[in-house]
Tab-separated table of C-alpha atoms and ligand atoms in Angstrom:
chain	number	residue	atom	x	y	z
A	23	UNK	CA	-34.996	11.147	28.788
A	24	UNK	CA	-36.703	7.550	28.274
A	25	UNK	CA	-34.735	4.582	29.870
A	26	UNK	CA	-35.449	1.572	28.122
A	27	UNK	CA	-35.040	-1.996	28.896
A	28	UNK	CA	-32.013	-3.368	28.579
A	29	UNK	CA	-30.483	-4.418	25.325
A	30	UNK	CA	-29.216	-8.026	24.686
A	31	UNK	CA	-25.904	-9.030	26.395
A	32	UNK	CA	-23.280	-9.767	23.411
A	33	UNK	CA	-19.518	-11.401	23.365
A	34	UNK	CA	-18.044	-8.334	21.333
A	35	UNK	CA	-18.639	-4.799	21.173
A	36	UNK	CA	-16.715	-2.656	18.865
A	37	UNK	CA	-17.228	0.790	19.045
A	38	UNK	CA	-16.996	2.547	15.972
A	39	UNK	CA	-17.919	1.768	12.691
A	40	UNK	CA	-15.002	3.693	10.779
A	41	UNK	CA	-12.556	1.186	8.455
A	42	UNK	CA	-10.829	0.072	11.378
A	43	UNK	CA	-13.625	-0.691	13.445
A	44	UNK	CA	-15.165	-3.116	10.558
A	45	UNK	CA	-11.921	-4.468	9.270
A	46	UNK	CA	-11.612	-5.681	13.449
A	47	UNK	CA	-15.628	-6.754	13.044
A	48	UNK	CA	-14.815	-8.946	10.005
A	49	UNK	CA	-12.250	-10.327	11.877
A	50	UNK	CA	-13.013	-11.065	14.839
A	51	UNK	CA	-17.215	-12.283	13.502
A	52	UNK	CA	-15.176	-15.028	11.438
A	53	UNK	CA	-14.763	-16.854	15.007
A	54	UNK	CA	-16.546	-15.327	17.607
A	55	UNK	CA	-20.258	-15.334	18.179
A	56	UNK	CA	-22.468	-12.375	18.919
A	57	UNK	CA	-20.373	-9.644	17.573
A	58	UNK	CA	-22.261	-6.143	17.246
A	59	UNK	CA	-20.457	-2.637	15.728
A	60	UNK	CA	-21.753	0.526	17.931
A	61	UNK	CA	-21.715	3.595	15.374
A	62	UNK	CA	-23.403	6.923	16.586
A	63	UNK	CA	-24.176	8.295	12.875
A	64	UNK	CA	-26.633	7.363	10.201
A	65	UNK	CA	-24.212	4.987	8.035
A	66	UNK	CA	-20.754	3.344	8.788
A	67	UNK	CA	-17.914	5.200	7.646
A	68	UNK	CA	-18.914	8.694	7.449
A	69	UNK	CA	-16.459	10.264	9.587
A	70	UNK	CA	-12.339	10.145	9.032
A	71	UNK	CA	-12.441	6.962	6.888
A	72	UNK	CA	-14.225	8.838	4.042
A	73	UNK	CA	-12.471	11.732	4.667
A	74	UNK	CA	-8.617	10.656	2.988
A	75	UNK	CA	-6.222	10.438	0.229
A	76	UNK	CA	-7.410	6.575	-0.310
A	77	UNK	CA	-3.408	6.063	-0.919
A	78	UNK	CA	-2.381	2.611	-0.109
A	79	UNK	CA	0.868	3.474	1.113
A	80	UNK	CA	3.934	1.656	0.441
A	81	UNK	CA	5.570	2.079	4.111
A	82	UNK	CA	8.384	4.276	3.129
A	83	UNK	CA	7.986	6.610	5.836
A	84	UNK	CA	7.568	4.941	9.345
A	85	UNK	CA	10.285	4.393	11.572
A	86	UNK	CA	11.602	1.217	11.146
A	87	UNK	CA	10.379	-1.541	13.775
A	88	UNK	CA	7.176	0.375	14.593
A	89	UNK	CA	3.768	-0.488	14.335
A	90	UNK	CA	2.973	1.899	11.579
A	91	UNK	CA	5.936	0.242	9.539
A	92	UNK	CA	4.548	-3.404	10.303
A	93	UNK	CA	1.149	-2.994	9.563
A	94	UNK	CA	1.057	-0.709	6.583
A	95	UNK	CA	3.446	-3.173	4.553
A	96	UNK	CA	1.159	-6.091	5.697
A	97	UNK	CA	-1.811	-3.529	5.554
A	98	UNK	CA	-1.078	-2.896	1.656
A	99	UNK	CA	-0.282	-5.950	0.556
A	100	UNK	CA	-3.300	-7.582	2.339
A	101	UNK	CA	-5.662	-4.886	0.776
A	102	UNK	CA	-4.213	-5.108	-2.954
A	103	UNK	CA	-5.145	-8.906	-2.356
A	104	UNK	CA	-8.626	-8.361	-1.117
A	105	UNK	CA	-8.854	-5.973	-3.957
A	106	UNK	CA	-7.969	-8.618	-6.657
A	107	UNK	CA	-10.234	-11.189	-5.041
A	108	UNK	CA	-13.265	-9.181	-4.201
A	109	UNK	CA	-13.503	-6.659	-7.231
A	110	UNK	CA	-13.054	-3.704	-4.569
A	111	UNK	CA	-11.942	-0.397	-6.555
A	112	UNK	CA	-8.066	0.045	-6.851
A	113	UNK	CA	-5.284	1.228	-9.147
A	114	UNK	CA	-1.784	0.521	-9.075
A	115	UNK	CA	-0.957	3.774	-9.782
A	116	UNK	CA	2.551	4.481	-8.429
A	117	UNK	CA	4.350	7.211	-6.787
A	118	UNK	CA	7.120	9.868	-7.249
A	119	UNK	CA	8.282	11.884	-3.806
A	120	UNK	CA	10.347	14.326	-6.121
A	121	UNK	CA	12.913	16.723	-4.788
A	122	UNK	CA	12.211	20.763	-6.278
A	123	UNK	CA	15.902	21.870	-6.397
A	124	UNK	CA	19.390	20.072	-5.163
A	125	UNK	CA	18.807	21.634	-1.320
A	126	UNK	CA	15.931	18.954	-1.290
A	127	UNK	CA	18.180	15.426	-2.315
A	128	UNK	CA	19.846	14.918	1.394
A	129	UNK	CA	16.302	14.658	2.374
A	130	UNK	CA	15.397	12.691	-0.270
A	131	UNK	CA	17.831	10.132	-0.036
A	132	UNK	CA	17.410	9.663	3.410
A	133	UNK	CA	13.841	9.039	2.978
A	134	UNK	CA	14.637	6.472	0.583
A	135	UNK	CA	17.123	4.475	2.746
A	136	UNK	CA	13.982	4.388	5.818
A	137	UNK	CA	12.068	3.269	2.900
A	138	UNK	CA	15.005	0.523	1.922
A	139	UNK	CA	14.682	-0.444	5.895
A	140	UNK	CA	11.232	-1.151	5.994
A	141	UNK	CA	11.498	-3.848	2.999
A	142	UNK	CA	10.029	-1.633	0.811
A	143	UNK	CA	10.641	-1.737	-3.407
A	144	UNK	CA	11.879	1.801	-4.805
A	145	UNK	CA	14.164	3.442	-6.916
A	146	UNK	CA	15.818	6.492	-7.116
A	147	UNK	CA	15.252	8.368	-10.575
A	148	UNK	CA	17.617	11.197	-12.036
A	149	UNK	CA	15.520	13.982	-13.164
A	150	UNK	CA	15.067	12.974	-17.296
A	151	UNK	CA	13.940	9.294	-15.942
A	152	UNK	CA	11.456	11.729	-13.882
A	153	UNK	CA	10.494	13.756	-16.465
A	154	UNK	CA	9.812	10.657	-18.619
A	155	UNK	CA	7.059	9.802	-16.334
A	156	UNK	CA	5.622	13.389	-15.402
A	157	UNK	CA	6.864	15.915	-18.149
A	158	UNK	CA	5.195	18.920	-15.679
A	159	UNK	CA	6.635	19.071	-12.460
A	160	UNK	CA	9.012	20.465	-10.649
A	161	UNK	CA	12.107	18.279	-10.346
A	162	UNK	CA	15.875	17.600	-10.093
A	163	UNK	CA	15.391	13.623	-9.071
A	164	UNK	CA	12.896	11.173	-7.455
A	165	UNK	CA	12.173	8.715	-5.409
A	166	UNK	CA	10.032	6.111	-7.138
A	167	UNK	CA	7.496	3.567	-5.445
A	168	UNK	CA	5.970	1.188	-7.537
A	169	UNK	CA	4.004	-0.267	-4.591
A	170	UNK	CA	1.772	3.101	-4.084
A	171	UNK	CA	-1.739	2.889	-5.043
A	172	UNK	CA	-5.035	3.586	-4.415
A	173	UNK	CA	-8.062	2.437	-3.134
A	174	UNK	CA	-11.898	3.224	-2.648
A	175	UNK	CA	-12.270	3.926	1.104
A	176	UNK	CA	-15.729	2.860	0.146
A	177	UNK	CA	-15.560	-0.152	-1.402
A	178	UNK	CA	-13.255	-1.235	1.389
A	179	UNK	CA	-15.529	-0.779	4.006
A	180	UNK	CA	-18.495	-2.360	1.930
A	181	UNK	CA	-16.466	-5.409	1.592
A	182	UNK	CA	-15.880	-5.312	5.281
A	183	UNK	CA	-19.303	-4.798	6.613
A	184	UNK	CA	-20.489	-7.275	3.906
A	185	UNK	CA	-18.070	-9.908	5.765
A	186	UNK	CA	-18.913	-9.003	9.296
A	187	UNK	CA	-22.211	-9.569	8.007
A	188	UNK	CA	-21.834	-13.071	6.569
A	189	UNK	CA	-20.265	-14.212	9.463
A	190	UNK	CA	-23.257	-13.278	11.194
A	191	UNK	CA	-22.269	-10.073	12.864
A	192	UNK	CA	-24.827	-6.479	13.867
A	193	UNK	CA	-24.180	-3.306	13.051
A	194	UNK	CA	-26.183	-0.868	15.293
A	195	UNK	CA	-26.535	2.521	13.610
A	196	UNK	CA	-27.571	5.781	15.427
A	197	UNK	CA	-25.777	4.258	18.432
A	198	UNK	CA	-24.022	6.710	20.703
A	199	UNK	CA	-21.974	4.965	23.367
A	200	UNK	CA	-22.404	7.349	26.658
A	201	UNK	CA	-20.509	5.439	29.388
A	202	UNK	CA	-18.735	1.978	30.366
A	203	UNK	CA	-18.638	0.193	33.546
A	204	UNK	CA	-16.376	-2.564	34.147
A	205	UNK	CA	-18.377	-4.945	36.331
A	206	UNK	CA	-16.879	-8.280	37.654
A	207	UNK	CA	-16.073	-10.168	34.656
A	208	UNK	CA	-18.112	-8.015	31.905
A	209	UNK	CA	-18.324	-4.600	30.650
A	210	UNK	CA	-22.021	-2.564	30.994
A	211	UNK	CA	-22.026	-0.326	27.722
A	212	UNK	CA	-24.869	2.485	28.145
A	213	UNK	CA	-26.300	3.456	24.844
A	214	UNK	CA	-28.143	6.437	23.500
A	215	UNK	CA	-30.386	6.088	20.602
A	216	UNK	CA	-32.112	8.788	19.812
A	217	UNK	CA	-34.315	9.367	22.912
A	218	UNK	CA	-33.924	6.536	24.466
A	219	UNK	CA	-31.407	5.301	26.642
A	220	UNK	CA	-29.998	1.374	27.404
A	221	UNK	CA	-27.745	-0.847	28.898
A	222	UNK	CA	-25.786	-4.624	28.204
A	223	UNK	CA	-23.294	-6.577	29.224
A	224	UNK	CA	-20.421	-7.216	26.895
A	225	UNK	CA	-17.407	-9.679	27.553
A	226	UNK	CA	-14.976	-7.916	25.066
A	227	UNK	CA	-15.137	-4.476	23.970
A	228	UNK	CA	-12.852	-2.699	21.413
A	229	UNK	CA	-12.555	1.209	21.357
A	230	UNK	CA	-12.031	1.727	17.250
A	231	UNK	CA	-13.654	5.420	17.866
A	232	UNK	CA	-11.655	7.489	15.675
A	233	UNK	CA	-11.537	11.071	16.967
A	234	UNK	CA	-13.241	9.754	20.206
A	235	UNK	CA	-11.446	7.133	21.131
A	236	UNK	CA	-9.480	9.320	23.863
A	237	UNK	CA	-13.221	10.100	25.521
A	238	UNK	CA	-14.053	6.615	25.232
A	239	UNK	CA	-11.119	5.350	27.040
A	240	UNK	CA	-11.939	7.934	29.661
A	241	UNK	CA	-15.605	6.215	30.168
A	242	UNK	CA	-14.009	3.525	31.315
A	243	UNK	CA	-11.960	5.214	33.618
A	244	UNK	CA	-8.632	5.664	32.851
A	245	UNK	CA	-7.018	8.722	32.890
A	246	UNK	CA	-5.565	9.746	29.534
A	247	UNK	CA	-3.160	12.619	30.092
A	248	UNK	CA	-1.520	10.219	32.829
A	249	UNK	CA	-1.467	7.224	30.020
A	250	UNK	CA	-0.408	9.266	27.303
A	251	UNK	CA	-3.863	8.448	25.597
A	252	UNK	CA	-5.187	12.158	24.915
A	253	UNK	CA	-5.547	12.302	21.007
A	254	UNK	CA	-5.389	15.906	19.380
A	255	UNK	CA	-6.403	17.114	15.944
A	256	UNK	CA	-5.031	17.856	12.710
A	257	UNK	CA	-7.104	19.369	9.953
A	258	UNK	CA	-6.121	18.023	6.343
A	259	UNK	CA	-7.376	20.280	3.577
A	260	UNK	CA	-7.732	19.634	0.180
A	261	UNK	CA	-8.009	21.687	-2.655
A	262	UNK	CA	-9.145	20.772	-6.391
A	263	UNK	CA	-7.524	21.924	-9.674
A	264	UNK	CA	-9.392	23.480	-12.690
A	265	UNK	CA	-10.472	20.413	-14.857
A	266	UNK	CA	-8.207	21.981	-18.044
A	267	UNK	CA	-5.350	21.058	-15.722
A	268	UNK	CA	-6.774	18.182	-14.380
A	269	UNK	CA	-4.244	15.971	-16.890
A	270	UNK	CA	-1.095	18.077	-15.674
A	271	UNK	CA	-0.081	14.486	-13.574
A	272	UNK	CA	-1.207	10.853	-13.517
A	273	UNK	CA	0.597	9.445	-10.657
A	274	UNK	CA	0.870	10.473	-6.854
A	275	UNK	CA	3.230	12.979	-6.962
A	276	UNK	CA	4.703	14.319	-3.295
A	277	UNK	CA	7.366	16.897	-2.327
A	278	UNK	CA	10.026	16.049	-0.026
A	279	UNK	CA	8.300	16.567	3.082
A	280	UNK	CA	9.244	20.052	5.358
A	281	UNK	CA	7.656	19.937	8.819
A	282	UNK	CA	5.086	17.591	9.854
A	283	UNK	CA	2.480	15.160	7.836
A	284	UNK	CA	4.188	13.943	3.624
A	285	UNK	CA	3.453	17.803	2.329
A	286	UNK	CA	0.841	19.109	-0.104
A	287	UNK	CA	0.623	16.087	-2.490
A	288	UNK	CA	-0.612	15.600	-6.007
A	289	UNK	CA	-3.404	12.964	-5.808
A	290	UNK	CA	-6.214	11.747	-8.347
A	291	UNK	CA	-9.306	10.982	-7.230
A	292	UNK	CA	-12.618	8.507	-8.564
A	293	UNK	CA	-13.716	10.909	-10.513
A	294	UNK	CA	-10.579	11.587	-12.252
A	295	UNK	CA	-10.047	14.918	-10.682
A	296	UNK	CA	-6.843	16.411	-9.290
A	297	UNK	CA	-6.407	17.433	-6.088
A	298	UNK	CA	-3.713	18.729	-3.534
A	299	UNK	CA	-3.633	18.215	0.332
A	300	UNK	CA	-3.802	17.681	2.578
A	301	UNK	CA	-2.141	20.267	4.951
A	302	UNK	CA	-1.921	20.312	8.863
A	303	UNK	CA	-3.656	22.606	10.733
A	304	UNK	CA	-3.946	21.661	14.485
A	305	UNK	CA	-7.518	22.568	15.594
A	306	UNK	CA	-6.801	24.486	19.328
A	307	UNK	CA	-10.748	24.139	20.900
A	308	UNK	CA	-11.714	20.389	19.120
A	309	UNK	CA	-14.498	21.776	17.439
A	310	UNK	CA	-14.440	19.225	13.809
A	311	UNK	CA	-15.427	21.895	11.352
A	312	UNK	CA	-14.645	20.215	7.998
A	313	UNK	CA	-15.392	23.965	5.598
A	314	UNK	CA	-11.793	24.403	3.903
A	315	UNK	CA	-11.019	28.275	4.505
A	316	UNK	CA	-10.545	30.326	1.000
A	317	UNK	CA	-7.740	32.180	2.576
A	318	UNK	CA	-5.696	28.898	2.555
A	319	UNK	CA	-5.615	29.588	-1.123
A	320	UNK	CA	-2.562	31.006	-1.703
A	321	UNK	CA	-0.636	29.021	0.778
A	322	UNK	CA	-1.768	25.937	-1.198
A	323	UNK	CA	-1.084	27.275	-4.827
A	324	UNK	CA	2.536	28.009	-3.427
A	325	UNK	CA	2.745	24.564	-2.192
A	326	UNK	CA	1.880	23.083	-5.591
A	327	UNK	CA	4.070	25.319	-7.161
A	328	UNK	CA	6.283	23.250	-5.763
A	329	UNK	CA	5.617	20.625	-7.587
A	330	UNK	CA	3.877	21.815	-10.857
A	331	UNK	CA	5.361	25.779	-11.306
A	332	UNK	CA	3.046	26.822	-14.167
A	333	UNK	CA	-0.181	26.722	-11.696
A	334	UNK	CA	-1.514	30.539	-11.041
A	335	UNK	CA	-4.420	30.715	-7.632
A	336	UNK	CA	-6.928	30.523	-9.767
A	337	UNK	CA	-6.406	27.413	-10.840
A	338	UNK	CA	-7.090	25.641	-7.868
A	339	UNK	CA	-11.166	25.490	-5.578
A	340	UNK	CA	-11.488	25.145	-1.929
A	341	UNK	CA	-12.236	21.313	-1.559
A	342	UNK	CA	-12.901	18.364	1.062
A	343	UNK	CA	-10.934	18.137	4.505
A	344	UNK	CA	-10.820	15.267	7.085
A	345	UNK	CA	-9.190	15.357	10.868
A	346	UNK	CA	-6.769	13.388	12.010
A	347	UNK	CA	-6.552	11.664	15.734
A	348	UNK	CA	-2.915	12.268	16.955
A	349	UNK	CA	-1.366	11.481	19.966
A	350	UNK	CA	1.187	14.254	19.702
A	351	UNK	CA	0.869	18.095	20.263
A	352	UNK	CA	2.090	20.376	17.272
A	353	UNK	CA	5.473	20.374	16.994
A	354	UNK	CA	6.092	17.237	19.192
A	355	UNK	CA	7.937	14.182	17.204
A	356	UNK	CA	5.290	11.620	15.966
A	357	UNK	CA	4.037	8.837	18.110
A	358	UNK	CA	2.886	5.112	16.559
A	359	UNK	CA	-0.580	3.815	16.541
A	360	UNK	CA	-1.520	3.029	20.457
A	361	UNK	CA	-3.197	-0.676	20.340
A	362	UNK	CA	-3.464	-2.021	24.071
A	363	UNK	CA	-5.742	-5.008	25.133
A	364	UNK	CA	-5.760	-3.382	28.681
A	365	UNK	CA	-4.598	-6.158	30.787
A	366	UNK	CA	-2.475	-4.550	32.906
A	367	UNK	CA	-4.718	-2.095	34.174
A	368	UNK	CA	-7.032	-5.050	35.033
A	369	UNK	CA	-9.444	-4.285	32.060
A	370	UNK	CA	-9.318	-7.624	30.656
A	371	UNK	CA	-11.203	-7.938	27.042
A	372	UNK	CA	-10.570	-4.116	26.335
A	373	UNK	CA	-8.855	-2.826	23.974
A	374	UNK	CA	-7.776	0.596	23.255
A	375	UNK	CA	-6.895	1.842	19.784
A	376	UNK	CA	-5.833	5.448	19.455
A	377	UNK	CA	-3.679	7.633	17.238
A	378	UNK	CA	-4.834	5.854	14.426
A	379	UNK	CA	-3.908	8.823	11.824
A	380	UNK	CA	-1.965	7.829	8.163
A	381	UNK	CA	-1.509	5.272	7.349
A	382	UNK	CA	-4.672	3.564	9.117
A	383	UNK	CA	-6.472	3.160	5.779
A	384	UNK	CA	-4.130	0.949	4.458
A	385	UNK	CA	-3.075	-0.836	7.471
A	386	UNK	CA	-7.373	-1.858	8.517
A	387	UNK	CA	-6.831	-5.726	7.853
A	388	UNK	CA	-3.837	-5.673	9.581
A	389	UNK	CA	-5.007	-3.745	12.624
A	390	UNK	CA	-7.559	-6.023	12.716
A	391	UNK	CA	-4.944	-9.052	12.767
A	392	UNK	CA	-2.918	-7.801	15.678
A	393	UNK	CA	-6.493	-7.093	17.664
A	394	UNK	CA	-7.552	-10.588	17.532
A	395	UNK	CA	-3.809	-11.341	18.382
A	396	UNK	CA	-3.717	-9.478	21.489
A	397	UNK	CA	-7.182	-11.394	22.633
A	398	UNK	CA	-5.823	-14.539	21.566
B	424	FAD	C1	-6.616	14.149	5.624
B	424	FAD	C2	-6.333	12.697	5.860
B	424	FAD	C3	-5.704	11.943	4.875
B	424	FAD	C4	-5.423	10.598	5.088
B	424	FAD	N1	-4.908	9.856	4.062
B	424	FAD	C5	-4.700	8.542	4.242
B	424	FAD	C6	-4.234	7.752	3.165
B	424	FAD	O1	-4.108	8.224	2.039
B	424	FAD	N2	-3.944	6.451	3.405
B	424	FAD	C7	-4.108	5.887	4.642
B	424	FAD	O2	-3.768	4.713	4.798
B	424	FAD	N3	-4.610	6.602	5.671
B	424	FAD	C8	-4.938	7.906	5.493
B	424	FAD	N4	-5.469	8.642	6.503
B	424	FAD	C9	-5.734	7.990	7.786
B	424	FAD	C10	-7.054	7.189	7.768
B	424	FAD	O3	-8.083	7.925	7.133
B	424	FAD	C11	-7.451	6.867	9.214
B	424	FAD	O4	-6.363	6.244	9.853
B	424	FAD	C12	-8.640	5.937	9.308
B	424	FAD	O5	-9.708	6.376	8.506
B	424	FAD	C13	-9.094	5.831	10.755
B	424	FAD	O6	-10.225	5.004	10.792
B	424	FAD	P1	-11.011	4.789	12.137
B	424	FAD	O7	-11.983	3.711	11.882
B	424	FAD	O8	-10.031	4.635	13.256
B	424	FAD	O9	-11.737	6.192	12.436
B	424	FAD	P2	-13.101	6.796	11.882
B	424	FAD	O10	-13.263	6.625	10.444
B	424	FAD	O11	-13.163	8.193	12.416
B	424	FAD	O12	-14.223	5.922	12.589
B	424	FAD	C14	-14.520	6.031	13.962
B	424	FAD	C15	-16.014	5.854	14.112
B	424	FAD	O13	-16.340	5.825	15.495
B	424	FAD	C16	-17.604	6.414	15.657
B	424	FAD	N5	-17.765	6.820	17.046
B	424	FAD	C17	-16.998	7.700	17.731
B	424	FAD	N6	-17.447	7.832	19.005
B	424	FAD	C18	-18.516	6.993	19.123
B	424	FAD	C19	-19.390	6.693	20.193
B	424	FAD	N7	-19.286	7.269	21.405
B	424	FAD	N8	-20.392	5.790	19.980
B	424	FAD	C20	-20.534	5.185	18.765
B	424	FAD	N9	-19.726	5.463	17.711
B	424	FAD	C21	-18.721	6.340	17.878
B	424	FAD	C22	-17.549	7.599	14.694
B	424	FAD	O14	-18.838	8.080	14.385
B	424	FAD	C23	-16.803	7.022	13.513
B	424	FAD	O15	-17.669	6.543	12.515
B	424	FAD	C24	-5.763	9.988	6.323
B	424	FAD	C25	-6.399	10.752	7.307
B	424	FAD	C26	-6.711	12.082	7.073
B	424	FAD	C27	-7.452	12.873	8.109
């Protein structure tokens, strides 16, 4: 292994180029100087952030007062603005969570009053109102959210790294960070590019690593089953319906969710093609293996049954899947996004973010916003 000399010191270091690590670099570049992105792959965004629904979610969902809540409603409408103003890719598309038979309406209607305290705009629909907007599915009433849209994962991060950019910022691809020493008043980052390996100083660093932001936080030295940091992993898959179908729905249509994550959806894509997912599947060994299985076939076409009853298994292809960073095991209730500026454990200028799962898409600008809060 070749040491090299060491790399220039720098004021910022964010590691990981994902949406949330570039929404914080377009932030933070606007007013600090020498601010460099760390991303260990060949382009920015090719990990979780590309791998999503692209929903901009309303915020029905969160419990009320948390994090999630907070910054997907100022998330959404932040990125709906930015999507005006910038010509990033985005419909308004709107969404139905639709209940399959009267068991389902309790549910329903409880969702929609968590909804009603997070400030959010819906309605509830009887089923013909329903079937006025989606003559195919499955349903005996709705929930209706105008706010729901979509967005190109893409284009958002373009317009990000375009603005970190302008402001004057790096991003350093191929990157791996291997370790982090807190010295006296700095942090020594140890890179691996490649072959070669090298050191710098930075005054600030923020852990935006995605699925490795638990190992990152470890570098550093704290211990993350004792802070409640250790992320694990849930596989979303996603399977595609047969393009003669592919007009069966044209909103986001979801069932009323039965265990954990919103339940198979109905969700169109860029290219106009339906798709369904994304399920949970907790991944035991954290091995990322992003092949969707053929055997989840059947389980999938009975989910969508749910929602559209005509559809027979061979209507619907093994797809895409991403992998979400949770902080909870299977089964345990969900946890908020973690976002610590690590004061307390005398790492000033470090902050953690981890269990940044749904909605973390929609709530990037407004992750970055509380970041440069808690430096501030
Ligand atoms: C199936 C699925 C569906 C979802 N649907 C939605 C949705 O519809 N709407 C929504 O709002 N949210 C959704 N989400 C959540 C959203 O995708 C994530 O919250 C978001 O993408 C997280 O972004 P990130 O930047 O934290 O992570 P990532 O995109 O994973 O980025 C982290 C980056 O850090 C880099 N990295 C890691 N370790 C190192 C290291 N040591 N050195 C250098 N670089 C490193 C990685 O290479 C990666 O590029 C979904 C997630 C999944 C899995």
């Amino acid at each position: 292994m070749k040491i090299s000399k060491k790399m220039s010191d720098v004021g910022t270091a964010i590691i990981g180029g994902g949406v949330v690590g570039l929404a914080v670099a377009a932030k933070l570049s606007a007013s600090r100087q020498s601010v460099v992105v760390l991303e260990k792959n060949d382009h920015y965004g090719m990990e979780t952030s590309s791998r999503n629904s692209e929903v901009i979610h309303a915020g029905i969902y969160y419990t009320p007062g948390s994090l999630k809540a907070k910054l997907c409603v100022e998330g959404r409408d932040e990125i709906y603005s930015l999507c005006r103003k910038h010509d990033i890719p985005y419909k308004e598309i709107t969404k139905l969570i639709t209940a399959a038979d009267a068991s389902e309406l309790g549910k329903l209607e409880s969702i929609y009053n968590n909804g009603l305290k997070n400030g959010i705009p819906l309605e509830i629909i009887d089923r013909r109102a329903t079937l006025k907007l989606e003559p195919n599915i499955r349903t005996v009433g709705s929930i209706y959210s105008p706010l729901t849209g979509i967005v190109s994962a893409h284009g958002l991060m373009d317009y990000f790294y375009r603005t970190f950019l302008e402001h004057g910022g790096t991003l350093q691809l191929r990157c791996e960070v291997i370790a982090i020493e807190k010295l006296s008043s700095v942090y020594q980052i140890t890179v691996r590019e490649g072959s070669e390996e090298s050191t710098f100083t930075s005054d600030v660093v923020i852990n935006a690593a995605g699925l490795f932001a638990d190992k990152i936080a470890a570098l550093v030295g704290i211990d993350v089953d004792k802070a409640g940091y250790r992320q694990f992993f849930a596989k979303g898959s996603y399977f595609s319906m047969i393009p003669s179908k592919a007009k069966l729905v044209s909103r986001l249509v979801y069932p009323v969710p039965k265990d954990e994550g919103l339940g198979v959806h109905a969700l169109i894509d860029w290219g106009g093609r339906l798709k369904f997912g994304p399920d949970v599947e907790y991944l035991e060994d954290g091995t990322f293996d992003y092949s969707v299985a053929e055997e989840k076939r059947s389980a999938f076409a009975e989910s969508i049954r749910r929602i559209l009853p005509g559809i027979v298994n061979g209507d619907i292809t093994p797809d895409m899947s991403g992998i979400r960073a949770k902080l909870q095991r299977k089964g345990e209730p969900p946890r908020d996004f973690l976002i610590v500026h690590e004061k307390e454990r005398g790492l000033e200028g470090l902050v953690n973010l981890l269990g940044i799962d749904s909605p973390g898409l929609t709530s990037s600008p407004a992750i970055a916003r509380h970041v440069e809060n808690l430096l501030s």
